[in-house]
Coordinates of C-alpha atoms and ligand atoms in Angstrom, one line a residue:
M1 CA -20.6 -68.6 -32.6
K2 CA -20.7 -65.7 -35.0
T3 CA -17.4 -64.2 -36.1
S4 CA -16.8 -60.7 -34.8
V5 CA -14.7 -58.3 -36.8
V6 CA -12.5 -55.7 -35.1
I7 CA -10.2 -52.8 -35.9
S8 CA -7.2 -53.6 -33.8
G9 CA -4.6 -51.0 -35.0
S10 CA -4.2 -47.9 -37.1
G11 CA -1.1 -46.3 -38.6
M12 CA -0.1 -43.3 -40.6
F13 CA 2.7 -41.8 -42.7
V14 CA 3.0 -38.1 -42.9
P15 CA 5.2 -36.7 -45.7
P16 CA 8.1 -34.5 -44.6
H17 CA 7.1 -31.3 -46.4
S18 CA 4.2 -28.9 -45.8
I19 CA 2.8 -25.9 -47.7
T20 CA 0.9 -23.2 -45.9
N21 CA -2.0 -21.3 -47.6
D22 CA 0.2 -18.2 -47.7
E23 CA 3.0 -20.0 -49.6
L24 CA 0.5 -21.6 -52.0
V25 CA -1.4 -18.3 -52.7
A26 CA 1.8 -16.3 -53.1
S27 CA 3.0 -18.8 -55.8
Y28 CA -0.4 -18.9 -57.5
N29 CA -0.7 -15.1 -57.6
D30 CA 2.8 -14.7 -59.1
Y31 CA 1.8 -17.3 -61.7
A32 CA -1.5 -15.3 -62.4
D33 CA 0.4 -12.0 -62.7
L34 CA 3.0 -13.5 -65.0
T35 CA 0.3 -15.1 -67.2
N36 CA -1.7 -11.9 -67.3
A37 CA 1.4 -9.9 -68.3
Q38 CA 2.1 -12.4 -71.1
H39 CA -1.5 -11.9 -72.4
Q40 CA -1.7 -8.2 -71.9
A41 CA -2.5 -7.5 -75.5
Q42 CA -5.3 -10.1 -75.6
I43 CA -6.7 -8.8 -72.2
D44 CA -6.8 -5.3 -73.8
A45 CA -8.5 -6.7 -76.8
G46 CA -11.1 -8.5 -74.6
T47 CA -10.1 -12.0 -75.9
F48 CA -8.5 -13.2 -72.7
Q49 CA -10.0 -13.1 -69.3
P50 CA -7.4 -12.0 -66.7
I51 CA -6.7 -14.6 -64.1
P52 CA -7.9 -13.4 -60.7
H53 CA -5.9 -13.7 -57.5
S54 CA -6.4 -16.4 -55.0
S55 CA -6.7 -15.6 -51.3
A56 CA -5.5 -17.4 -48.1
D57 CA -8.5 -15.8 -46.2
F58 CA -11.0 -17.2 -48.7
I59 CA -9.4 -20.6 -48.5
E60 CA -9.5 -20.8 -44.7
K61 CA -13.1 -19.5 -44.5
A62 CA -14.5 -21.6 -47.4
S63 CA -12.8 -24.8 -46.5
G64 CA -11.1 -24.7 -43.0
I65 CA -7.8 -25.7 -44.6
K66 CA -4.7 -23.9 -43.3
S67 CA -1.9 -26.1 -44.7
R68 CA -1.2 -29.4 -46.3
Y69 CA 1.6 -32.0 -46.5
V70 CA 3.2 -33.0 -49.8
F71 CA 5.4 -35.9 -50.7
V72 CA 7.6 -33.7 -52.8
K73 CA 7.5 -29.9 -52.5
E74 CA 10.0 -29.1 -55.1
G75 CA 8.4 -27.8 -58.3
T76 CA 5.0 -27.2 -56.8
L77 CA 5.5 -23.5 -56.0
D78 CA 7.7 -22.9 -59.1
I79 CA 5.5 -20.6 -61.2
H80 CA 7.2 -21.9 -64.3
R81 CA 6.2 -25.5 -63.4
M82 CA 3.2 -25.5 -61.0
R83 CA 3.4 -29.3 -60.3
P84 CA 5.6 -31.4 -58.1
D85 CA 8.9 -32.5 -59.5
I86 CA 9.0 -36.1 -58.6
P87 CA 12.1 -38.1 -59.9
E88 CA 11.0 -41.3 -61.7
R89 CA 12.2 -44.5 -60.0
N90 CA 13.5 -47.7 -61.7
D91 CA 11.3 -50.8 -61.8
D92 CA 13.6 -52.4 -59.3
E93 CA 13.1 -49.6 -56.7
L94 CA 10.2 -49.4 -54.3
S95 CA 7.6 -47.1 -56.0
H96 CA 6.7 -43.8 -54.3
Q97 CA 3.2 -44.9 -53.4
A98 CA 4.5 -48.3 -52.0
E99 CA 7.0 -46.4 -49.9
M100 CA 4.2 -44.3 -48.3
A101 CA 2.1 -47.4 -47.9
V102 CA 4.8 -49.5 -46.2
A103 CA 5.5 -46.8 -43.6
A104 CA 1.8 -46.5 -42.7
A105 CA 1.4 -50.3 -42.7
K106 CA 4.3 -50.8 -40.3
D107 CA 2.8 -48.3 -37.9
A108 CA -0.6 -50.0 -38.0
M109 CA 0.9 -53.5 -37.6
Q110 CA 2.8 -52.4 -34.5
A111 CA -0.3 -50.9 -33.0
A112 CA -2.2 -54.1 -33.6
N113 CA 0.6 -56.4 -32.4
K114 CA 0.9 -58.1 -35.7
T115 CA 3.8 -59.3 -37.8
A116 CA 3.9 -60.0 -41.5
A117 CA 3.2 -63.7 -40.7
D118 CA -0.2 -62.8 -39.2
I119 CA -1.5 -61.0 -42.3
D120 CA -3.5 -62.9 -44.9
V121 CA -4.5 -60.0 -47.3
V122 CA -3.2 -56.6 -48.3
I123 CA -5.7 -54.1 -49.8
V124 CA -4.3 -50.9 -51.2
S125 CA -7.4 -48.7 -51.5
C126 CA -7.1 -45.0 -52.6
A127 CA -8.1 -42.4 -55.1
Y128 CA -5.3 -43.1 -57.6
T129 CA -2.6 -45.7 -58.1
Q130 CA 0.5 -44.6 -59.8
R131 CA 0.4 -47.4 -62.4
S132 CA -2.0 -50.0 -63.5
Y133 CA 0.0 -53.2 -62.7
P134 CA 1.5 -54.9 -61.0
A135 CA -0.8 -53.8 -58.1
I136 CA 0.7 -51.5 -55.5
A137 CA -0.7 -53.9 -52.9
I138 CA 1.3 -56.8 -54.3
E139 CA 4.5 -54.6 -54.2
V140 CA 3.7 -53.7 -50.6
Q141 CA 3.0 -57.3 -49.8
A142 CA 6.4 -58.3 -51.1
A143 CA 8.2 -55.4 -49.3
L144 CA 6.6 -56.4 -46.0
G145 CA 7.2 -60.2 -46.5
I146 CA 3.5 -61.1 -46.3
E147 CA 2.1 -64.3 -47.8
G148 CA -1.4 -64.7 -49.1
F149 CA -2.7 -62.1 -51.6
G150 CA -3.1 -58.4 -52.3
F151 CA -5.1 -56.2 -54.6
D152 CA -5.8 -52.5 -55.4
M153 CA -9.1 -50.7 -55.2
L154 CA -10.1 -47.2 -56.5
V155 CA -13.1 -45.6 -54.9
A156 CA -11.9 -41.9 -54.7
C157 CA -12.8 -40.4 -51.3
S158 CA -14.5 -43.5 -50.1
A159 CA -11.6 -45.9 -50.9
A160 CA -10.7 -46.4 -47.2
T161 CA -14.2 -47.2 -46.0
F162 CA -14.9 -49.4 -49.0
G163 CA -11.6 -51.2 -48.5
M164 CA -12.5 -51.9 -44.9
H165 CA -16.0 -53.0 -46.0
R166 CA -14.2 -55.6 -48.2
A167 CA -11.9 -56.6 -45.3
Y168 CA -15.0 -57.0 -43.0
E169 CA -16.7 -59.3 -45.5
M170 CA -13.6 -61.4 -46.0
I171 CA -13.2 -61.9 -42.2
K172 CA -16.9 -62.6 -41.8
S173 CA -16.9 -65.2 -44.6
H174 CA -13.6 -66.8 -43.2
T175 CA -11.5 -66.2 -46.3
A176 CA -9.1 -64.2 -44.1
K177 CA -8.4 -63.7 -40.4
T178 CA -6.3 -60.5 -40.6
V179 CA -6.5 -57.9 -43.3
L180 CA -4.2 -54.9 -43.8
V181 CA -6.0 -52.0 -45.5
I182 CA -3.7 -49.2 -46.7
N183 CA -4.6 -45.8 -48.2
P184 CA -1.5 -44.2 -49.7
E185 CA -3.1 -40.9 -50.9
L186 CA -0.4 -39.5 -53.2
V187 CA -2.8 -36.9 -54.7
S188 CA -0.5 -33.9 -55.3
P189 CA 0.5 -35.0 -58.9
Q190 CA -3.2 -34.8 -59.9
I191 CA -3.9 -31.3 -58.5
N192 CA -4.3 -28.5 -61.0
Y193 CA -2.1 -25.9 -59.2
K194 CA -3.1 -23.4 -61.9
D195 CA -6.8 -23.6 -61.0
R196 CA -7.8 -21.1 -58.3
D197 CA -11.0 -23.1 -57.3
S198 CA -9.1 -26.2 -56.5
H199 CA -5.4 -25.5 -56.0
F200 CA -5.7 -25.5 -52.2
I201 CA -7.9 -28.5 -51.6
F202 CA -5.6 -31.5 -51.3
G203 CA -2.6 -32.9 -49.4
D204 CA -0.7 -36.2 -49.4
V205 CA -0.7 -38.8 -46.6
A206 CA -0.9 -42.5 -46.1
T207 CA -3.1 -44.3 -43.5
A208 CA -3.5 -48.0 -42.6
M209 CA -5.8 -50.1 -40.6
I210 CA -5.7 -53.7 -39.4
L211 CA -9.0 -55.5 -39.3
E212 CA -9.1 -59.0 -37.8
D213 CA -11.2 -61.7 -36.3
G214 CA -12.2 -60.4 -32.9
A215 CA -11.5 -63.7 -31.2
Q216 CA -7.7 -63.3 -31.8
A217 CA -7.3 -59.5 -31.2
D218 CA -4.9 -58.6 -28.4
S219 CA -3.9 -55.0 -28.9
E220 CA -4.5 -52.1 -26.5
H221 CA -7.3 -50.4 -28.4
V222 CA -9.9 -52.7 -30.1
Y223 CA -13.1 -51.7 -31.8
D224 CA -15.9 -54.0 -32.8
V225 CA -17.1 -53.2 -36.3
L226 CA -20.8 -53.7 -35.8
S227 CA -21.5 -53.3 -39.5
T228 CA -20.5 -51.5 -42.7
H229 CA -22.8 -49.6 -45.1
A230 CA -21.9 -48.4 -48.6
V231 CA -23.9 -46.4 -51.2
T232 CA -22.9 -45.0 -54.7
S233 CA -24.8 -42.7 -56.9
Y234 CA -23.3 -41.6 -60.3
S235 CA -22.4 -37.9 -60.5
N236 CA -20.1 -35.9 -62.9
N237 CA -19.6 -33.2 -60.3
I238 CA -16.2 -34.5 -59.1
R239 CA -14.2 -35.9 -62.0
S240 CA -10.7 -36.7 -63.4
N241 CA -10.5 -38.0 -66.9
F242 CA -6.9 -39.1 -66.7
G243 CA -6.4 -42.6 -67.8
Y244 CA -4.8 -45.1 -70.2
M245 CA -7.2 -44.1 -73.1
S246 CA -5.3 -40.8 -73.8
H247 CA -2.8 -42.8 -75.8
A248 CA -5.5 -43.8 -78.2
T249 CA -7.8 -40.8 -78.2
D250 CA -5.1 -38.3 -79.0
A251 CA -6.4 -36.1 -76.2
E252 CA -3.9 -33.9 -74.4
P253 CA -3.0 -36.3 -71.5
Y254 CA -2.4 -33.4 -69.0
G255 CA -5.3 -31.1 -70.0
A256 CA -7.4 -29.5 -67.2
D257 CA -10.1 -32.2 -67.5
K258 CA -7.5 -34.9 -67.0
L259 CA -6.8 -33.5 -63.5
F260 CA -9.1 -33.2 -60.5
H261 CA -12.0 -30.8 -61.2
Q262 CA -15.3 -30.3 -59.5
A263 CA -18.5 -28.3 -59.2
G264 CA -17.7 -27.7 -55.5
R265 CA -21.0 -25.8 -54.6
K266 CA -23.1 -28.6 -56.1
V267 CA -21.1 -31.2 -54.4
F268 CA -21.6 -29.4 -51.1
K269 CA -25.4 -29.1 -51.6
E270 CA -26.0 -32.6 -52.8
V271 CA -23.6 -34.7 -50.7
C272 CA -24.4 -33.2 -47.2
P273 CA -28.0 -34.4 -47.1
M274 CA -27.0 -37.7 -48.7
A275 CA -24.3 -38.3 -46.0
A276 CA -26.6 -37.3 -43.1
E277 CA -29.4 -39.7 -44.4
H278 CA -26.9 -42.5 -45.0
I279 CA -25.6 -42.2 -41.4
E280 CA -29.0 -42.2 -39.8
T281 CA -30.0 -45.2 -41.8
H282 CA -26.9 -47.0 -40.8
L283 CA -27.2 -46.2 -37.1
S284 CA -30.9 -47.3 -37.1
R285 CA -29.9 -50.8 -38.1
H286 CA -28.4 -51.1 -34.6
D287 CA -31.3 -49.2 -32.9
L288 CA -29.0 -46.3 -32.4
T289 CA -29.6 -42.6 -32.9
P290 CA -27.0 -39.9 -33.5
D291 CA -27.2 -39.0 -29.8
D292 CA -25.8 -42.4 -29.0
V293 CA -22.5 -41.8 -30.9
S294 CA -19.6 -40.5 -28.8
K295 CA -17.2 -39.8 -31.7
W296 CA -17.7 -38.9 -35.4
F297 CA -14.7 -39.7 -37.6
L298 CA -16.1 -37.9 -40.7
H299 CA -14.6 -37.4 -44.1
Q300 CA -12.4 -34.3 -44.1
A301 CA -13.1 -32.3 -47.3
N302 CA -14.5 -29.1 -45.9
I303 CA -15.2 -28.0 -42.3
N304 CA -18.5 -26.4 -43.3
M305 CA -19.7 -29.7 -44.7
N306 CA -18.9 -31.5 -41.4
T307 CA -20.6 -28.8 -39.4
L308 CA -23.7 -29.0 -41.5
I309 CA -23.9 -32.8 -41.4
C310 CA -23.4 -32.9 -37.6
K311 CA -26.1 -30.2 -37.2
K312 CA -28.5 -32.2 -39.3
L313 CA -27.8 -35.3 -37.2
L314 CA -27.6 -33.8 -33.7
G315 CA -29.7 -30.7 -34.0
R316 CA -26.8 -28.7 -32.6
M317 CA -23.1 -28.1 -33.3
A318 CA -20.8 -31.0 -32.5
T319 CA -17.9 -30.2 -30.2
P320 CA -14.3 -30.6 -31.6
T321 CA -13.9 -33.6 -29.2
E322 CA -17.0 -35.3 -30.6
A323 CA -16.3 -34.6 -34.3
P324 CA -12.5 -34.0 -34.6
I325 CA -11.3 -31.9 -37.5
I326 CA -7.8 -32.6 -39.0
L327 CA -8.2 -30.9 -42.4
D328 CA -6.8 -27.6 -41.0
E329 CA -3.4 -29.3 -40.9
F330 CA -3.7 -32.0 -43.6
A331 CA -6.3 -30.5 -46.1
N332 CA -8.4 -33.0 -47.9
T333 CA -6.4 -36.2 -48.2
A334 CA -9.0 -38.0 -50.3
S335 CA -10.0 -41.3 -48.6
A336 CA -7.5 -41.0 -45.7
G337 CA -9.2 -38.0 -43.9
S338 CA -11.6 -39.9 -41.7
I339 CA -8.9 -42.5 -40.9
I340 CA -6.5 -39.7 -39.8
A341 CA -9.2 -38.4 -37.5
F342 CA -9.7 -41.9 -36.1
H343 CA -5.9 -42.5 -35.7
Q344 CA -5.4 -39.3 -33.8
H345 CA -8.5 -39.1 -31.7
Q346 CA -9.8 -42.6 -30.9
K347 CA -7.8 -43.3 -27.8
N348 CA -10.0 -41.5 -25.3
L349 CA -13.1 -43.5 -26.2
Q350 CA -14.4 -45.6 -23.2
T351 CA -15.5 -49.2 -23.2
N352 CA -18.9 -49.7 -24.9
D353 CA -18.8 -46.2 -26.5
Y354 CA -20.1 -46.0 -30.1
A355 CA -18.2 -44.3 -32.9
L356 CA -18.8 -43.8 -36.6
I357 CA -16.3 -43.6 -39.5
C358 CA -17.9 -42.1 -42.6
S359 CA -16.5 -41.0 -46.0
F360 CA -18.3 -39.1 -48.8
G361 CA -17.1 -37.9 -52.1
A362 CA -16.5 -38.6 -55.8
G363 CA -18.7 -41.2 -57.5
Y364 CA -20.7 -40.1 -55.5
S365 CA -19.7 -42.7 -52.9
I366 CA -20.5 -42.9 -49.2
G367 CA -19.1 -45.5 -46.9
S368 CA -19.5 -46.0 -43.1
L369 CA -18.6 -48.3 -40.3
V370 CA -20.4 -48.3 -36.9
L371 CA -17.8 -49.1 -34.2
Q372 CA -18.0 -50.0 -30.5
K373 CA -15.0 -49.8 -28.2
R374 CA -14.1 -53.0 -26.4
Ligands
CO8_1 N1 -9.4 -17.5 -53.7 C1 -10.3 -16.5 -53.8 N2 -11.5 -16.6 -54.3 C2 -11.9 -17.8 -54.8 C3 -11.0 -18.9 -54.7 C4 -9.7 -18.7 -54.2 N3 -8.8 -19.7 -54.1 N4 -11.6 -20.0 -55.2 C5 -12.9 -19.6 -55.6 N5 -13.0 -18.3 -55.3 C6 -14.2 -17.4 -55.6 C7 -15.1 -18.0 -56.7 O1 -14.6 -17.7 -58.0 C8 -16.4 -17.4 -56.4 O2 -16.4 -16.1 -56.9 P1 -17.8 -15.5 -57.5 O3 -18.8 -15.5 -56.3 O4 -17.4 -14.2 -58.0 O5 -18.2 -16.5 -58.6 C9 -16.4 -17.3 -54.8 O6 -15.0 -17.4 -54.4 C10 -17.2 -18.4 -54.1 O7 -16.8 -19.6 -54.7 P2 -17.5 -21.0 -54.4 O8 -19.0 -20.8 -54.4 O9 -16.9 -22.1 -55.3 O10 -17.0 -21.2 -52.9 P3 -17.5 -22.2 -51.8 O11 -17.9 -21.4 -50.7 O12 -18.5 -23.2 -52.4 O13 -16.2 -23.0 -51.5 C11 -15.2 -25.2 -51.9 C12 -15.5 -23.8 -52.5 C13 -14.3 -25.0 -50.8 C14 -14.6 -26.0 -53.0 C15 -16.5 -25.8 -51.5 O14 -17.5 -25.7 -52.4 C16 -16.4 -27.3 -51.1 O15 -15.5 -27.7 -50.3 N6 -17.3 -28.1 -51.6 C17 -17.2 -29.6 -51.3 C18 -16.3 -30.2 -52.2 C19 -16.0 -31.6 -51.9 O16 -16.2 -32.1 -50.8 N7 -15.4 -32.2 -52.8 C20 -14.9 -33.5 -52.6 C21 -13.8 -33.6 -53.5 S1 -12.7 -34.7 -53.0 C22 -13.0 -36.3 -53.6 O17 -14.1 -36.6 -53.8 C23 -11.8 -37.1 -53.8 C24 -11.4 -37.0 -55.2 C25 -10.1 -37.7 -55.4 C26 -8.9 -36.9 -54.9 C27 -8.4 -35.9 -55.9 C28 -7.0 -35.4 -55.5 C29 -6.4 -34.5 -56.5

């Protein structure tokens, strides 16, 4: 008999602090006014472009984002700092990212009826890890008392779906029976809060999923993973150059190009058709069309992107029940967005209903899973 792979539990950690658009914009505008005042002479001489104001109305219309959660709020809105003030931890303390990951993992393990003894592999898959080694996954593995092995994966916005893709293959090939995939998206340290185009886009969160051999799953909500599909296509339109090479290149390690930056319009135009085509191709492998899908757990970068992709696929607007939006509350949480949507909105799916998880973003990278509720 062929091994079936299922998602048997999901979990989430939401940081304790949030920042509304109004708070963020007030801080940014004060920073802009201060900087302009400091450069008044250059502005008058035409050698410095005054920094324009940001706008909460623009942010909500252009992106659908109303607020975001952050792991540490202190420092972020301080116009003399413009970045979170996160106290460094000693090597013998649980790291910040592992702390978020462990909380989300415990939630997912409980939902899947799993203890540490049931888990064979821990994958930490996200947009950034806070250090190169030892892997955050191995730290999480130790903190949870899991045997077996763990490793980190970095695939930007598609880290969660690509991590589940890896878990799916391990279960199919019998190298693991139960895999814990965690996405601790601690992205706020990489946001350029001085950049009007991107200061509003991201928020912190951690999500987790349990994938296991379908023959052993006994949780309340179980979804057969019918297949996974992944595509990458190189693009410089979303980029962060931060990395270990700064020590040797003498480049400014915190320069604007070392933080998240993008050509947002180009990303929008290029990625929407790619994602729609990817989804249609994936569904067709199962003789399904978009009309057969009851729930769309799409990447949460921009509400207008999701509207456009659903329109391309369905020929009409998707309802909020069909394609849940969570980015109004969470903003773009890198790879975790589609998993938050799944975690919060999967429970009213009926037996045999089809659903799709799809991420799209930097790389470019697109990853999807076709699910059917048991
Ligand atoms: N307030 C007021 N005006 C603004 C602001 C602002 N905050 N920002 C820009 N404007 C202005 C612009 O300057 C522009 O002015 P003008 O017309 O005079 O030039 C005007 O508003 C319109 O600007 P845009 O054309 O850029 O506005 P858009 O309608 O395109 O909206 C978006 C901008 C929201 C960025 C949109 O393009 C978008 O969402 N694109 C998709 C981007 C996307 O999905 N990116 C994915 C990135 S995430 C990812 O891959 C994961 C990376 C890893 C995580 C990193 C964490 C830090």
